[in-house]
Coordinates of C-alpha atoms in Angstrom, one line a residue:
M1 CA 100.6 32.4 158.1
D2 CA 101.6 30.5 155.0
L3 CA 99.1 29.7 152.2
D4 CA 99.3 26.1 151.1
A5 CA 100.7 25.4 147.6
F6 CA 99.5 28.9 146.7
F7 CA 99.8 29.1 142.9
A8 CA 98.5 25.5 142.4
S9 CA 95.7 26.1 145.0
C10 CA 94.7 29.3 143.1
E11 CA 94.3 27.2 139.9
Q12 CA 92.3 24.5 141.7
Q13 CA 90.1 27.2 143.2
A14 CA 89.5 28.8 139.8
H15 CA 89.0 25.4 138.0
P16 CA 87.0 23.0 140.2
E17 CA 87.8 20.2 137.7
Y18 CA 91.5 20.4 138.9
R19 CA 90.6 19.7 142.5
G20 CA 92.0 16.4 143.8
R21 CA 94.3 16.2 140.7
P22 CA 98.1 16.8 140.5
V23 CA 98.5 20.4 139.3
V24 CA 101.9 21.8 138.2
V25 CA 102.3 25.6 137.6
G26 CA 105.2 26.6 135.4
A27 CA 106.2 25.9 131.9
L28 CA 104.2 23.5 129.7
P29 CA 105.4 20.0 128.7
G30 CA 107.6 20.2 125.7
H31 CA 108.7 23.7 126.5
R32 CA 111.8 24.9 128.4
G33 CA 111.4 26.0 132.0
V34 CA 110.9 24.8 135.6
V35 CA 108.1 24.2 138.1
A36 CA 106.9 27.3 139.9
A37 CA 104.5 25.5 142.2
A38 CA 103.1 22.0 142.6
S39 CA 99.9 20.9 144.4
Y40 CA 100.1 18.4 147.2
E41 CA 98.7 15.8 144.9
A42 CA 101.6 16.5 142.5
R43 CA 104.2 16.4 145.4
R44 CA 103.3 12.8 146.0
F45 CA 105.1 12.1 142.7
G46 CA 108.2 13.9 144.0
I47 CA 107.5 17.1 142.0
R48 CA 109.0 20.2 143.6
S49 CA 109.5 23.8 142.8
A50 CA 112.5 24.6 140.5
M51 CA 112.4 21.1 139.1
P52 CA 112.8 21.1 135.2
I53 CA 109.4 20.7 133.7
A54 CA 110.5 17.8 131.6
E55 CA 111.3 15.9 134.8
A56 CA 108.0 16.8 136.3
H57 CA 106.2 15.5 133.2
R58 CA 108.2 12.3 133.3
R59 CA 107.2 11.7 136.9
C60 CA 103.5 12.5 136.4
P61 CA 102.5 12.7 132.7
D62 CA 98.8 12.9 133.8
A63 CA 99.2 16.0 135.9
V64 CA 97.5 19.3 134.9
F65 CA 100.2 21.6 133.6
V66 CA 99.3 25.4 133.6
R67 CA 101.1 28.6 133.0
P68 CA 101.3 31.0 135.9
Q69 CA 98.5 33.6 136.1
M70 CA 100.1 36.2 138.3
D71 CA 97.3 38.7 138.1
R72 CA 95.0 36.1 139.7
Y73 CA 97.5 35.2 142.4
R74 CA 98.2 38.8 143.3
R75 CA 94.4 39.5 143.6
L76 CA 93.9 36.6 146.0
S77 CA 97.1 37.6 147.9
R78 CA 95.7 41.1 148.5
Q79 CA 92.4 39.6 149.7
V80 CA 94.3 37.4 152.2
F81 CA 96.4 40.3 153.5
E82 CA 93.3 42.4 153.9
I83 CA 92.0 39.6 156.2
L84 CA 95.2 39.6 158.2
T85 CA 95.3 43.4 158.7
S86 CA 91.6 43.3 159.8
I87 CA 93.0 41.2 162.7
T88 CA 96.1 43.2 163.5
P89 CA 97.7 46.1 161.8
C90 CA 101.1 44.7 162.8
M91 CA 101.5 42.5 159.8
E92 CA 104.6 41.9 157.6
A93 CA 104.2 40.4 154.2
A94 CA 107.2 38.1 153.8
S95 CA 106.2 37.1 150.2
I96 CA 103.1 36.9 148.0
D97 CA 101.7 34.0 150.1
E98 CA 103.3 34.3 153.5
A99 CA 103.1 36.9 156.4
Y100 CA 104.2 37.4 160.0
L101 CA 101.7 38.8 162.5
D102 CA 102.3 40.2 166.0
V103 CA 99.2 39.2 168.0
S104 CA 100.4 40.4 171.3
G105 CA 97.7 42.0 173.4
L106 CA 94.8 40.8 171.2
E107 CA 93.4 38.3 173.6
K108 CA 90.6 40.6 174.9
L109 CA 89.5 41.3 171.3
F110 CA 89.7 37.9 169.7
G111 CA 90.8 35.3 172.3
T112 CA 93.9 33.2 172.6
P113 CA 96.5 33.0 169.8
A114 CA 95.1 29.6 168.8
V115 CA 91.6 31.1 168.5
I116 CA 93.0 34.0 166.5
A117 CA 94.7 31.5 164.2
R118 CA 91.5 29.5 163.7
T119 CA 89.7 32.8 162.9
I120 CA 92.2 33.7 160.3
K121 CA 92.1 30.3 158.7
Q122 CA 88.3 30.3 158.6
R123 CA 88.1 33.7 157.1
I124 CA 90.6 32.9 154.4
V125 CA 88.9 29.7 153.3
E126 CA 85.4 31.4 153.4
Q127 CA 86.5 34.5 151.4
T128 CA 89.0 33.0 149.0
G129 CA 88.5 29.2 149.0
L130 CA 92.2 28.8 149.9
T131 CA 93.7 27.0 152.9
A132 CA 96.5 28.3 155.1
S133 CA 98.9 26.8 157.6
V134 CA 99.6 28.8 160.8
G135 CA 102.4 28.5 163.2
I136 CA 102.4 30.3 166.6
G137 CA 105.5 30.8 168.6
P138 CA 107.5 33.3 170.7
N139 CA 109.6 34.4 167.8
R140 CA 109.8 34.4 164.0
L141 CA 111.8 31.2 163.7
I142 CA 109.4 29.1 165.8
A143 CA 106.3 30.6 164.1
K144 CA 107.8 29.8 160.7
L145 CA 108.7 26.3 161.6
G146 CA 105.3 25.8 163.2
S147 CA 103.6 26.9 160.0
E148 CA 105.5 24.1 158.1
Y149 CA 104.9 21.5 160.7
R150 CA 101.5 20.2 159.8
K151 CA 101.0 21.3 156.2
P152 CA 98.5 21.6 154.5
D153 CA 95.8 23.3 156.5
G154 CA 97.8 23.0 159.7
L155 CA 97.8 24.8 163.0
T156 CA 100.7 24.4 165.4
V157 CA 101.2 26.2 168.7
V158 CA 104.6 26.2 170.4
T159 CA 104.8 27.9 173.8
P160 CA 108.1 29.2 175.2
D161 CA 108.6 26.2 177.4
Q162 CA 108.0 23.8 174.5
V163 CA 110.6 25.4 172.1
L164 CA 113.5 23.1 172.9
G165 CA 111.5 20.0 172.7
F166 CA 109.8 21.1 169.5
L167 CA 113.2 21.7 167.8
A168 CA 115.2 18.8 169.1
P169 CA 114.1 16.0 166.7
M170 CA 113.9 18.3 163.6
P171 CA 116.4 17.7 160.8
V172 CA 119.0 20.5 160.7
A173 CA 117.9 21.1 157.1
N174 CA 114.8 22.8 158.5
L175 CA 116.8 25.7 160.0
R176 CA 116.9 29.0 158.1
G177 CA 119.8 29.9 155.8
L178 CA 121.1 26.4 155.4
G179 CA 122.5 26.1 151.9
R180 CA 123.8 23.0 150.1
Q181 CA 127.4 23.4 151.1
T182 CA 126.5 23.8 154.8
Q183 CA 124.3 20.7 154.6
K184 CA 127.3 18.8 153.2
I185 CA 129.4 20.0 156.2
F186 CA 126.8 18.9 158.7
R187 CA 126.5 15.5 157.0
R188 CA 130.3 15.1 157.1
L189 CA 130.2 16.0 160.8
G190 CA 127.4 13.5 161.5
I191 CA 125.0 16.2 162.5
K192 CA 121.5 15.2 161.4
T193 CA 119.1 16.7 164.0
V194 CA 118.9 19.9 165.9
A195 CA 119.5 18.0 169.1
E196 CA 122.8 16.7 167.6
L197 CA 123.7 20.3 166.6
R198 CA 123.2 21.5 170.2
A199 CA 125.5 18.8 171.5
F200 CA 128.3 19.4 169.0
P201 CA 131.3 21.2 170.5
P202 CA 131.0 24.9 169.6
Q203 CA 134.7 25.5 168.9
K204 CA 134.8 22.5 166.5
L205 CA 131.7 23.8 164.7
E206 CA 133.4 27.2 164.3
Q207 CA 136.4 25.5 162.7
H208 CA 134.2 24.1 160.0
L209 CA 131.6 26.9 159.5
G210 CA 133.3 30.0 160.7
E211 CA 132.4 31.9 163.8
T212 CA 129.5 33.9 162.5
A213 CA 127.7 31.0 160.8
A214 CA 128.3 28.6 163.7
Q215 CA 126.9 31.1 166.2
R216 CA 123.9 31.7 164.0
F217 CA 123.0 28.0 163.6
R218 CA 123.6 27.4 167.3
Q219 CA 121.2 30.2 168.3
Q220 CA 118.5 28.7 166.0
A221 CA 119.1 25.3 167.6
F222 CA 118.3 26.8 170.9
G223 CA 115.2 28.6 169.5
I224 CA 116.8 32.1 169.8
A225 CA 115.5 34.5 167.1
S226 CA 114.0 37.9 166.5
D227 CA 110.4 38.5 167.6
Q228 CA 110.1 41.7 165.6
V229 CA 107.4 42.2 162.9
F230 CA 108.4 44.9 160.4
T231 CA 105.2 46.4 159.0
E232 CA 107.1 48.7 156.7
R233 CA 109.6 46.2 155.4
R234 CA 110.3 46.5 151.7
R235 CA 111.5 43.9 149.3
K236 CA 115.3 43.7 148.8
S237 CA 115.1 43.6 145.0
I238 CA 112.8 43.4 142.0
S239 CA 113.7 41.1 139.2
K240 CA 112.2 39.3 136.2
E241 CA 113.6 36.6 133.9
T242 CA 112.6 34.5 131.0
T243 CA 113.6 31.1 129.7
F244 CA 113.7 30.7 125.9
E245 CA 112.1 27.8 124.1
T246 CA 115.4 27.3 122.3
D247 CA 118.8 28.8 123.1
V248 CA 119.2 32.3 121.6
K249 CA 122.3 33.9 120.2
D250 CA 120.7 36.6 118.1
H251 CA 121.4 40.0 119.8
P252 CA 118.2 41.8 118.7
L253 CA 116.1 39.0 120.1
L254 CA 118.0 39.1 123.4
R255 CA 117.7 42.8 123.6
D256 CA 114.0 42.7 122.9
A257 CA 113.6 40.2 125.7
L258 CA 115.5 42.5 128.1
R259 CA 113.3 45.4 127.0
R260 CA 110.2 43.6 128.1
L261 CA 111.7 42.4 131.3
A262 CA 113.1 45.9 132.2
A263 CA 109.6 47.3 131.6
D264 CA 108.0 44.8 134.0
V265 CA 110.7 45.5 136.7
A266 CA 110.3 49.3 136.3
R267 CA 106.5 49.1 136.4
T268 CA 106.6 47.1 139.6
A269 CA 109.1 49.5 141.2
R270 CA 106.9 52.5 140.3
R271 CA 103.8 50.7 141.7
E272 CA 105.7 50.3 145.0
S273 CA 107.2 53.8 145.0
L274 CA 110.7 52.4 144.8
S275 CA 113.8 53.6 143.0
G276 CA 117.1 51.7 142.9
S277 CA 120.6 52.3 141.9
V278 CA 121.9 48.7 141.4
V279 CA 121.1 47.0 138.1
T280 CA 121.7 43.3 137.8
L281 CA 121.9 41.2 134.7
K282 CA 121.4 37.4 134.9
I283 CA 122.5 35.1 132.1
R284 CA 122.2 31.3 131.9
F285 CA 123.6 29.1 129.2
A286 CA 123.2 25.4 128.4
G287 CA 124.0 23.1 131.2
F288 CA 122.7 25.7 133.7
E289 CA 126.0 27.7 133.5
T290 CA 124.8 30.9 135.1
Y291 CA 126.4 34.4 135.4
T292 CA 125.4 37.6 137.0
R293 CA 126.8 41.1 136.4
Q294 CA 126.0 44.3 138.3
H295 CA 126.4 48.0 137.9
T296 CA 125.7 50.9 140.3
L297 CA 124.1 53.9 138.7
P298 CA 124.9 57.5 139.9
A299 CA 121.3 58.1 141.0
P300 CA 118.3 55.8 141.8
T301 CA 115.8 55.1 139.0
H302 CA 112.6 53.4 138.2
D303 CA 112.8 54.0 134.4
E304 CA 113.0 51.0 132.1
R305 CA 115.2 53.0 129.7
D306 CA 117.9 53.2 132.4
L307 CA 117.5 49.5 133.3
L308 CA 117.6 48.3 129.7
T309 CA 120.6 50.5 128.7
T310 CA 122.6 49.4 131.7
A311 CA 121.7 45.7 131.5
W312 CA 122.5 45.6 127.7
Q313 CA 125.8 47.3 128.3
L314 CA 126.5 44.6 131.0
F315 CA 125.7 42.0 128.5
L316 CA 128.0 43.5 125.8
S317 CA 131.0 44.2 128.1
G318 CA 130.5 41.7 130.9
N319 CA 133.1 39.2 129.7
L320 CA 130.5 36.5 129.2
P321 CA 131.0 33.3 127.1
D322 CA 130.1 33.7 123.5
K323 CA 127.3 31.0 123.6
P324 CA 123.6 30.8 122.9
V325 CA 121.6 32.0 125.9
R326 CA 119.1 29.8 127.7
L327 CA 117.7 32.3 130.2
I328 CA 118.1 36.1 130.6
G329 CA 116.9 38.3 133.5
V330 CA 117.2 41.8 134.9
G331 CA 116.8 43.2 138.3
I332 CA 117.0 46.4 140.4
S333 CA 118.0 46.9 144.0
G334 CA 119.9 49.3 146.2
W335 CA 116.9 51.4 147.3
N336 CA 118.3 54.7 148.5
D337 CA 115.7 57.3 149.3
D338 CA 118.3 59.7 150.7
Q339 CA 120.6 59.8 147.7
P340 CA 120.6 63.3 146.3
E341 CA 119.3 63.9 142.8
Q342 CA 121.4 65.6 140.1
A343 CA 121.6 69.4 140.1
D344 CA 118.2 70.8 140.7
L345 CA 118.3 73.3 137.8
F346 CA 114.9 74.4 136.4
A347 CA 115.4 72.8 133.0
A348 CA 116.5 69.5 134.5
Q349 CA 113.5 69.6 136.9
V350 CA 111.1 70.1 133.9
Q351 CA 112.7 67.3 132.0
R352 CA 112.3 64.9 135.0
E353 CA 108.7 65.9 135.4
D354 CA 108.0 65.3 131.7
K355 CA 109.8 61.9 131.9
Q356 CA 107.7 60.9 134.9
R357 CA 104.5 61.9 133.1
V358 CA 105.4 59.6 130.2
L359 CA 106.1 56.7 132.6
N360 CA 102.8 57.4 134.5
T361 CA 100.9 57.3 131.2
I362 CA 102.5 54.0 130.2
D363 CA 101.5 52.6 133.6
D364 CA 97.9 53.8 133.2
V365 CA 97.6 52.3 129.7
S366 CA 99.2 49.0 130.9
E367 CA 96.8 48.8 133.8
K368 CA 93.8 49.4 131.6
F369 CA 94.7 47.5 128.3
G370 CA 97.5 45.1 129.2
K371 CA 101.3 45.1 129.4
G372 CA 103.4 45.8 126.4
L373 CA 100.9 47.9 124.4
L374 CA 102.8 51.1 125.0
Q375 CA 106.5 51.3 125.5
V376 CA 109.2 53.9 125.7
G377 CA 111.7 54.2 123.0
V378 CA 115.3 53.4 123.8
P379 CA 118.3 54.4 121.6
H380 CA 120.0 51.3 120.2
R381 CA 123.7 51.2 120.9
T382 CA 126.1 48.5 119.9
A383 CA 129.6 47.7 121.1

């Protein structure tokens, strides 16, 4: 199940005057940033996610440009996922607007998979005003491709005996994990469709892609993929970033931006009961010159003080160009629930509990009165 143009559709649902008009969610015209989502009306002008907002405005100056309202999107996403879990508890949220469901054995309760899909779509539109596209297949790959096949508001059923025929005419670019470099290789080899990929000599493909990648794409070409739905799957990382209106070189301003981002990341980690040991700093300069730096902490954390201190140290000692910064971001990953904590001395335990109470209080205040009102203090260190 994949919600159609989710962010833009949420805006059209909240603002009836936007319906039928091109809607672009992201930065506002005249400001730095990119497109986060575009309605189908905007996509007719060639506007796509990650496009610079200036280019989107050039293509369609009459579009409605709005800033993202993440609280609204999360609320609607939760409503949709509640609908899905009312059908089957075997549901895996792949993102804020997409999920895999295992509907095996539900025929006696709800009917055929196609009937289940129509039920899901109807409940979503009735309860949220949003449309969804659903793909049904014997595994994750075919279900995903099916959900994309007739967007928006689509429903595609691919039975096991239809898989090869369904895939054959598709562009190879539709396959999962196909980056720009791999697409260039396929173009150079004259491979445009899945059928052509199947017919290409396997050994020759390995020479150009390597054994692992060649095998992975050939398996997809024949419709071979996992059929497992992981109901307890956790996200791989949590990250936040911001693009400045004008490039910034002032260290206090950069550190303050990192402070706010670290607080957002830590708050999300605590809400999801996650602690991570890998902190990532992302920096982008003019011309989209982008760098990332990582550091592994001795123990997992969900404290913004740890994230900010580590990220700022990466900025100071990461051998980065001495240029004004266009974008800065911070992330956390490396969830490790089994990693031992530091020595469990009584004083250390009390200190950890006090620290957690402070963080819980910040979360409670933020939930009630808004983000940023209450923050922890972090010692300022220079290098």
